[in-house]
Short mmCIF file of C-alpha atoms in Angstrom, two decimals:
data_model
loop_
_atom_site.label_atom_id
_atom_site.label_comp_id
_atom_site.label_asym_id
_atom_site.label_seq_id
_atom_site.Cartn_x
_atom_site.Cartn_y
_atom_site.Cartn_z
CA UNK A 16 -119.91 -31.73 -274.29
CA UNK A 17 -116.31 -32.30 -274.66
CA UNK A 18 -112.95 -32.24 -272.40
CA UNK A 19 -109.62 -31.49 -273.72
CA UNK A 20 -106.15 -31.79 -271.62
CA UNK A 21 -106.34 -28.00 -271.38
CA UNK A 22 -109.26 -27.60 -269.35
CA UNK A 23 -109.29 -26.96 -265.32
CA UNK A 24 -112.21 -27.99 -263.86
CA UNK A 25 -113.39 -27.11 -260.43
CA UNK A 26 -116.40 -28.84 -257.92
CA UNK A 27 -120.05 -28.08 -258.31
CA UNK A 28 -121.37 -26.46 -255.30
CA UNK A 29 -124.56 -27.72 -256.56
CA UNK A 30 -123.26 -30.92 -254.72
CA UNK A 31 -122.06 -32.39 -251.67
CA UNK A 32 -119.81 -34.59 -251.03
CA UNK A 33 -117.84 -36.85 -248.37
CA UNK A 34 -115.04 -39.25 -248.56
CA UNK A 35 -116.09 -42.26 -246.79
CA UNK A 36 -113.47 -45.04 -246.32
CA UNK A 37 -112.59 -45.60 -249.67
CA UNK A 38 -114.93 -43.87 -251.54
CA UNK A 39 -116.46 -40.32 -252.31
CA UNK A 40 -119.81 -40.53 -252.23
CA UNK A 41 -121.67 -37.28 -254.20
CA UNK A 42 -125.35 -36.04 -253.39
CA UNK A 43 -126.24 -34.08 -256.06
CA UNK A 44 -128.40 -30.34 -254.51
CA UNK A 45 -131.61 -29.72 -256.84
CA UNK A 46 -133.88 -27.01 -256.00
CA UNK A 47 -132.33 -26.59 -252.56
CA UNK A 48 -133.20 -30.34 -251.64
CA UNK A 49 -130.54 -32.94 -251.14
CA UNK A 50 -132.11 -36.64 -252.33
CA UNK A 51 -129.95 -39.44 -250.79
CA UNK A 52 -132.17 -42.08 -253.07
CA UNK A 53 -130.12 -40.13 -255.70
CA UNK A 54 -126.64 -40.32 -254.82
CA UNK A 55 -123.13 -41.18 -256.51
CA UNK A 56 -120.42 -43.81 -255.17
CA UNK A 57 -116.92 -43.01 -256.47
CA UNK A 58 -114.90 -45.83 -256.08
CA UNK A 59 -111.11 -47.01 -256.88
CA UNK A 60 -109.41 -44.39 -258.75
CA UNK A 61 -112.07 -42.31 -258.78
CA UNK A 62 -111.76 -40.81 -255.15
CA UNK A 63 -108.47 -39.79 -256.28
CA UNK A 64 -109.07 -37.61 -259.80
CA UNK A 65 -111.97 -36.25 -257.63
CA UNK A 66 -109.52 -35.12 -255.03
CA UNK A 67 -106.57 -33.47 -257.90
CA UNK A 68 -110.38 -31.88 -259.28
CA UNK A 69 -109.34 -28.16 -257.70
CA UNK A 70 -110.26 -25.56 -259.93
CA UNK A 71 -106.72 -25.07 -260.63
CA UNK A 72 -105.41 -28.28 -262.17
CA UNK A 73 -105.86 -28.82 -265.92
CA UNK A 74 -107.15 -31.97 -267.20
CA UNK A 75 -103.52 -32.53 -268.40
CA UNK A 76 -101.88 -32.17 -264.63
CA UNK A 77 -104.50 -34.81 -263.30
CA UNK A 78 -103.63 -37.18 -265.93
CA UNK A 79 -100.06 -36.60 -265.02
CA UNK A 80 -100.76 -37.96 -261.49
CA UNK A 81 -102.54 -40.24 -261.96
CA UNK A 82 -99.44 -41.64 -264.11
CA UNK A 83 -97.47 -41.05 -261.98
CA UNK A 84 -99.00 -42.55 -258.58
CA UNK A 85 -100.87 -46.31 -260.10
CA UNK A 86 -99.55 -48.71 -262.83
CA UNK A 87 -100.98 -47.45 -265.56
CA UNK A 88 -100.66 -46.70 -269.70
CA UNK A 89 -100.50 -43.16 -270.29
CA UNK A 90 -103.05 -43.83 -272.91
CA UNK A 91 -105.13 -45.45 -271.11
CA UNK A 92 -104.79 -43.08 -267.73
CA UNK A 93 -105.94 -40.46 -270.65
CA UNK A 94 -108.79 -41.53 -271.82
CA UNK A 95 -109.89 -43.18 -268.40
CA UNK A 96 -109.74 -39.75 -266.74
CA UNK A 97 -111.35 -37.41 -269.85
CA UNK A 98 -114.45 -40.21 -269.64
CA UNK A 99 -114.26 -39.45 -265.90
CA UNK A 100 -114.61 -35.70 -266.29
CA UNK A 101 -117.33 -35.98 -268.55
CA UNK A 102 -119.13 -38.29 -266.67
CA UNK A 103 -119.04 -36.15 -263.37
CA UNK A 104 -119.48 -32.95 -265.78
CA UNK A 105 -122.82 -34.69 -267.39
CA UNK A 106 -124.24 -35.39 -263.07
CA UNK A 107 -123.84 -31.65 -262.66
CA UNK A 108 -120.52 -32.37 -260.49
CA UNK A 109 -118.25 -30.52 -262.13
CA UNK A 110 -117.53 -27.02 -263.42
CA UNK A 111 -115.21 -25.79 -265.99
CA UNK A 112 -113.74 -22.67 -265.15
CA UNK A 113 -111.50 -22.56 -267.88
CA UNK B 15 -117.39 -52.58 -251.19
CA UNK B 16 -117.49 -55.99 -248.43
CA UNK B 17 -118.73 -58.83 -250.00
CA UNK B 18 -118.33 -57.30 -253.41
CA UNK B 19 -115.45 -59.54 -255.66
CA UNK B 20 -114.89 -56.37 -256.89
CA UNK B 21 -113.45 -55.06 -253.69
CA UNK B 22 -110.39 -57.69 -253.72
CA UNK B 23 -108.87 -55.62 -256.90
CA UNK B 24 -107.09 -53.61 -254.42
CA UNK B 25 -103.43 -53.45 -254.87
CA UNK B 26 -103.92 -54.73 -258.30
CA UNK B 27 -103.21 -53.38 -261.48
CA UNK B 28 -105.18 -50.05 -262.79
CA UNK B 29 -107.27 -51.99 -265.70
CA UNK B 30 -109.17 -53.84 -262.74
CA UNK B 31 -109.52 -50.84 -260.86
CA UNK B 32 -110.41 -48.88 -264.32
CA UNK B 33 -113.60 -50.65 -264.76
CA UNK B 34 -114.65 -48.98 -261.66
CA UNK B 35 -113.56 -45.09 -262.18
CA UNK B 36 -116.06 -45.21 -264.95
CA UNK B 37 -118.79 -46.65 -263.05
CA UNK B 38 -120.10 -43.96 -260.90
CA UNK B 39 -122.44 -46.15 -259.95
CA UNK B 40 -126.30 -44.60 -258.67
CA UNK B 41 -127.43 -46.23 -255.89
CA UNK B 42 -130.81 -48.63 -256.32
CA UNK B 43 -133.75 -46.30 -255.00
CA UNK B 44 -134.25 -49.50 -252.42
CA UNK B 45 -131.20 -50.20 -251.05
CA UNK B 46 -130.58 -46.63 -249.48
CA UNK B 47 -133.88 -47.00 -247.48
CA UNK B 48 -132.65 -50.45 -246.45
CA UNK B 49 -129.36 -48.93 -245.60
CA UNK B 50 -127.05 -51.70 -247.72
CA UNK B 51 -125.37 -49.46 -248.84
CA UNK B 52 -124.98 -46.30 -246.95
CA UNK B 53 -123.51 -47.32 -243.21
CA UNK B 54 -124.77 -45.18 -240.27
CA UNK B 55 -121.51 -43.17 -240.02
CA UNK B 56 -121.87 -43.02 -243.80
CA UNK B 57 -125.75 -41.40 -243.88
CA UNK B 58 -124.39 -39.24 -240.90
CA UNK B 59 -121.89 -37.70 -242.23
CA UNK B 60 -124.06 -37.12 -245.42
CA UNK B 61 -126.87 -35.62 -243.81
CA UNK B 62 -124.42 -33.67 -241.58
CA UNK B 63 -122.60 -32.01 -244.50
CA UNK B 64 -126.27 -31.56 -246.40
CA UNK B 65 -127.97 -29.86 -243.45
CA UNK B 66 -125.01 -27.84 -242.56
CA UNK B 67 -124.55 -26.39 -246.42
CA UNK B 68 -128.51 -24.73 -246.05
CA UNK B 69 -130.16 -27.16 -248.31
CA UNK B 70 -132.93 -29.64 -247.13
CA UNK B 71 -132.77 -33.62 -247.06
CA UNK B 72 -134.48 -36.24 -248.13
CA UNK B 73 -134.41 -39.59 -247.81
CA UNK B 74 -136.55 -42.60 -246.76
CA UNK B 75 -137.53 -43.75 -242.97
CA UNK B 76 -136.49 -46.81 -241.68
CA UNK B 77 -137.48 -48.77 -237.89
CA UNK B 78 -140.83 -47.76 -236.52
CA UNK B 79 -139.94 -45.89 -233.08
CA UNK B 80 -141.72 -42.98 -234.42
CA UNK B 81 -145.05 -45.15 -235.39
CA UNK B 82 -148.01 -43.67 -236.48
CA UNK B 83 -146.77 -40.57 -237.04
CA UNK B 84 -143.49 -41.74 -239.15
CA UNK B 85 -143.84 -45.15 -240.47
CA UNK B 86 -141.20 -47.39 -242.30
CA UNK B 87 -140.71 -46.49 -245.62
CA UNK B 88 -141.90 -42.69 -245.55
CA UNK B 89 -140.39 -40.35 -247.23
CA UNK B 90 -139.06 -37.50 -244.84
CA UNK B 91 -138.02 -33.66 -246.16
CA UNK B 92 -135.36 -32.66 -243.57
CA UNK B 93 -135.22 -28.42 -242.87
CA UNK B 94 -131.77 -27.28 -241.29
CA UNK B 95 -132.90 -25.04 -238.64
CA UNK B 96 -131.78 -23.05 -235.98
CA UNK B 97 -131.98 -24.51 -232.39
CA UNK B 98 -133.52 -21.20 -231.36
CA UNK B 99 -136.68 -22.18 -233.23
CA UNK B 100 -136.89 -25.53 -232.06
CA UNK B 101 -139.93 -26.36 -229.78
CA UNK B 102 -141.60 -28.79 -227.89
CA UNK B 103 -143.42 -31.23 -229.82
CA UNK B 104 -141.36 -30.82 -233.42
CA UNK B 105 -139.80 -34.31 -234.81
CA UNK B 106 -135.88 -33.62 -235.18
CA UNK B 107 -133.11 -35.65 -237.02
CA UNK B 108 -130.60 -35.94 -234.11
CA UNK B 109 -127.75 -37.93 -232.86
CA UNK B 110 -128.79 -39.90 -230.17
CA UNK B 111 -125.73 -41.71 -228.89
CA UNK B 112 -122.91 -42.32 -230.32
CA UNK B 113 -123.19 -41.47 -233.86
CA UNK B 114 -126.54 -42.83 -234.83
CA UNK B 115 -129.24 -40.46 -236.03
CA UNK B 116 -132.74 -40.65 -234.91
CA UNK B 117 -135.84 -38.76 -235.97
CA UNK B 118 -137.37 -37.99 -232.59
CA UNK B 119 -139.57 -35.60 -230.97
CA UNK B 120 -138.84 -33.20 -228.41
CA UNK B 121 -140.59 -33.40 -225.06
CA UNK B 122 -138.90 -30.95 -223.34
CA UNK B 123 -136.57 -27.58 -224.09
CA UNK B 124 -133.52 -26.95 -221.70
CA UNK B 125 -132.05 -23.19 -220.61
CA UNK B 126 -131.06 -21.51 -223.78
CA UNK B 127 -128.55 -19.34 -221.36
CA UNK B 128 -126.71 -22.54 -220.87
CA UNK B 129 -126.47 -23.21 -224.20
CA UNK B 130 -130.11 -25.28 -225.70
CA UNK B 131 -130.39 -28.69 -225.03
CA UNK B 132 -133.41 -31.27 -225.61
CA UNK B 133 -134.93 -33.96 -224.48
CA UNK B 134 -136.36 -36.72 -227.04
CA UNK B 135 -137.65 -39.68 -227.53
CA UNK B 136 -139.44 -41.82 -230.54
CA UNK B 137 -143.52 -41.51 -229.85
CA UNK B 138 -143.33 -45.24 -230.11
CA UNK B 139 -140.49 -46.17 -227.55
CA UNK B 140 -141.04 -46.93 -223.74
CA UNK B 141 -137.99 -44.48 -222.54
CA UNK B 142 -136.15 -41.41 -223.62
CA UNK B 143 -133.17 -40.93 -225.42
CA UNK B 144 -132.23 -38.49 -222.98
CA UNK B 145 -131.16 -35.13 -223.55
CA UNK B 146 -128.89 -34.12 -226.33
CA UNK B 147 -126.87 -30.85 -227.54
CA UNK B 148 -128.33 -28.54 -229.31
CA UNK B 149 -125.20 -28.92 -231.74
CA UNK B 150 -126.67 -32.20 -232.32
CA UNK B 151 -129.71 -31.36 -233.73
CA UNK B 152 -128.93 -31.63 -237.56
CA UNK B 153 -132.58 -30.13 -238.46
CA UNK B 154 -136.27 -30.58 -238.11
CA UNK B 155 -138.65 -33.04 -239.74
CA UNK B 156 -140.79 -30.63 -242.60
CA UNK B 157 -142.67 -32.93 -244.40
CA UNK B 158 -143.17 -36.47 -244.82
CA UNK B 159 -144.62 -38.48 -248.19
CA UNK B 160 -146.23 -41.03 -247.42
CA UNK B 161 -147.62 -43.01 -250.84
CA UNK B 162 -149.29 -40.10 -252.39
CA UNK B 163 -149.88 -37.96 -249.59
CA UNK B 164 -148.09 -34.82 -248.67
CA UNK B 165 -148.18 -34.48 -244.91
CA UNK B 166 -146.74 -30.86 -243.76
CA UNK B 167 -145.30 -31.00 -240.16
CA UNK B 168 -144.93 -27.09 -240.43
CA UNK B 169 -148.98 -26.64 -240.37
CA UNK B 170 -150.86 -25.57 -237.63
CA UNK B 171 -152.98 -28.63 -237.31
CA UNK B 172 -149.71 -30.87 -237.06
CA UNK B 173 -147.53 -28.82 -234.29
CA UNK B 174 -150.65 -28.69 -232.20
CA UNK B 175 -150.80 -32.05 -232.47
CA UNK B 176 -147.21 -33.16 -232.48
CA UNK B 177 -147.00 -30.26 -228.79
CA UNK B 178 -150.04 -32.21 -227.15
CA UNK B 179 -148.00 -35.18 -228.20
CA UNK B 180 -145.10 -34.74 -226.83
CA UNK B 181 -147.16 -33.41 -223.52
CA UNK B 182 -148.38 -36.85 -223.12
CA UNK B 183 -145.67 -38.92 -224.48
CA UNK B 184 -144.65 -39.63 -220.63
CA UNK B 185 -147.94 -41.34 -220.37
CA UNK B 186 -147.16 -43.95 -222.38
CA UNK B 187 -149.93 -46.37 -221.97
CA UNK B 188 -152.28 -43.95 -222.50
CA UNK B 189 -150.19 -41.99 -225.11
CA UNK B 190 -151.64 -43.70 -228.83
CA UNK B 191 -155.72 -43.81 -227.57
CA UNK B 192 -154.99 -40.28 -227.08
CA UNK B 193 -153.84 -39.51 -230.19
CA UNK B 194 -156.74 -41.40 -232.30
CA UNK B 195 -158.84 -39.40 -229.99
CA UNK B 196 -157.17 -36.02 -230.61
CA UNK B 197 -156.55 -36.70 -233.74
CA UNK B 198 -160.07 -37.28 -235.06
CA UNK B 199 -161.31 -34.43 -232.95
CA UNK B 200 -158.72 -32.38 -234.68
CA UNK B 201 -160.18 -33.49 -237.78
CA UNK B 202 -163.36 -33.46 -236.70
CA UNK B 203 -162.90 -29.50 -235.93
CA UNK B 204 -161.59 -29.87 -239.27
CA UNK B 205 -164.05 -30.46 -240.98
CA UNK B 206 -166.70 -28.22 -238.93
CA UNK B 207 -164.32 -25.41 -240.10
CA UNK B 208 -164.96 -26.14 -243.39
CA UNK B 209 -168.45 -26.64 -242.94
CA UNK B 210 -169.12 -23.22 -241.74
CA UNK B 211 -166.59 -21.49 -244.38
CA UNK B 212 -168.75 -22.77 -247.27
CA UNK B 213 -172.00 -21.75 -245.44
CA UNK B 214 -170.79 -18.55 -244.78
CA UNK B 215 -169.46 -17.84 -248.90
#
């Protein structure tokens, strides 16, 4: 699997999820059964690239906020959020649509 | 994350908060069923938005006000179901006050005209919780795992038990004597069933 700036990504519905105080927490849906001994904590920045994650954004966009809104390298914003999207995309939690 | 020295990055600058975007961290098996991690409001919420999307829960028991037929550290298979279908004896994941959820049976069924309402309680508590919404009801108690056993709540055998249950669950001192009793006859039955099957074949 790879993720370029180009590519829009959009939520899995084969997953829940809730924003809880500060975090997103994600329960991945297999065969119809939600496990919460399996579930996914989201937590400082990552509530917020899971939020821009809208099936319309590209990869490039989200970056671009992300820059824009925390103190941050472009570089590093870049790379931090690609590893992001792969990570989610490798749990199932995200789709690309294009 | 209280407690955490992690959770005092906030405010500071994006490499301390980086470290964290990339750890997506999964949750110990253990520390959900102890609930260290996941906050009542927290697990409510989850189950709410679970049940309410069609797909089933699971996740493991805690507390013991549902003892012997629930015990801590079971593994429970939550069905969203209609309230329409609800009946008297079935275990339901419910809120119970303000927004703590309980798996508790139902002892009684209110007008459906006036929009259905229930009365529970946990088989091992001395009072009710009252009665609650239908609209509270998050969904019924299918199955529960239990080491390596399967127990289905949906059989026959179980919601004649768990309805004779709930019939005497207002006779509390007399409520778990019962049970052994019916419970072994039930068995008992049970096994005469099975008796006669394989003499008849």
């Amino acid at each position: 699997m790879s993720v370029s700036l180009e590519d829009v990504y959009s939520k899995s519905s084969s997953l829940v999820h809730r924003a809880v105080a500060d975090e997103a927490i994600l329960v991945p849906i297999r065969r119809d059964v939600a496990d919460l001994d399996s579930i996914y904590a989201l937590e400082g920045v990552g509530p917020r690239i899971w939020e821009l994650v809208d099936g319309r954004r590209t990869v490039g966009d989200i970056v671009s906020s992300i820059v824009a809104e925390y103190d941050v390298d472009p570089a590093i914003a870049e790379a931090d959020v690609l590893e992001f999207v792969l990570e989610i995309q490798s749990l199932g939690g995200l789709e690309r649509v294009k | 994350m209280p407690g955490n020295p992690d959770s005092l990055s906030e405010g500071l600058s994006f490499q301390k908060r980086r470290r964290r975007i990339l750890s997506t961290s999964r949750f110990p098996e253990q520390t959900i069923a102890e609930g260290h991690e996941l906050s009542g409001a927290q697990f409510a919420a989850l189950a709410r938005a679970v049940l309410n999307s069609g797909a089933s829960l699971r996740f493991r028991a805690r507390g013991g006000s549902m003892y012997p037929t629930l015990q801590q550290g079971d593994i429970l298979l939550i069905r969203p179901v209609s309230a329409h279908w609800l009946s008297k004896g079935d275990i339901v994941l419910c809120q119970a006050g303000s927004e703590r959820l309980v798996a508790h049976r139902i002892l009684g069924v209110g007008s459906r005209q006036k929009g259905s309402r229930f009365l529970v309680k946990g088989d091992h508590c001395g009072s009710q919780d009252g009665w609650v919404a239908g609209t509270t009801v998050l969904g019924r108690v299918a199955q529960v795992e239990r080491g390596q056993q399967n127990i289905s709540l949906e059989s026959k055998r179980y919601r004649l038990l768990g309805y004779l249950i709930a019939c005497l669950s207002p006779l509390n001192v007399w409520q778990y004597p019962a049970m052994v009793w019916i419970y072994r006859l039930l068995r008992r039955l049970g096994s005469h069933h099975r008796v006669l099957c394989t003499g008849a074949s």
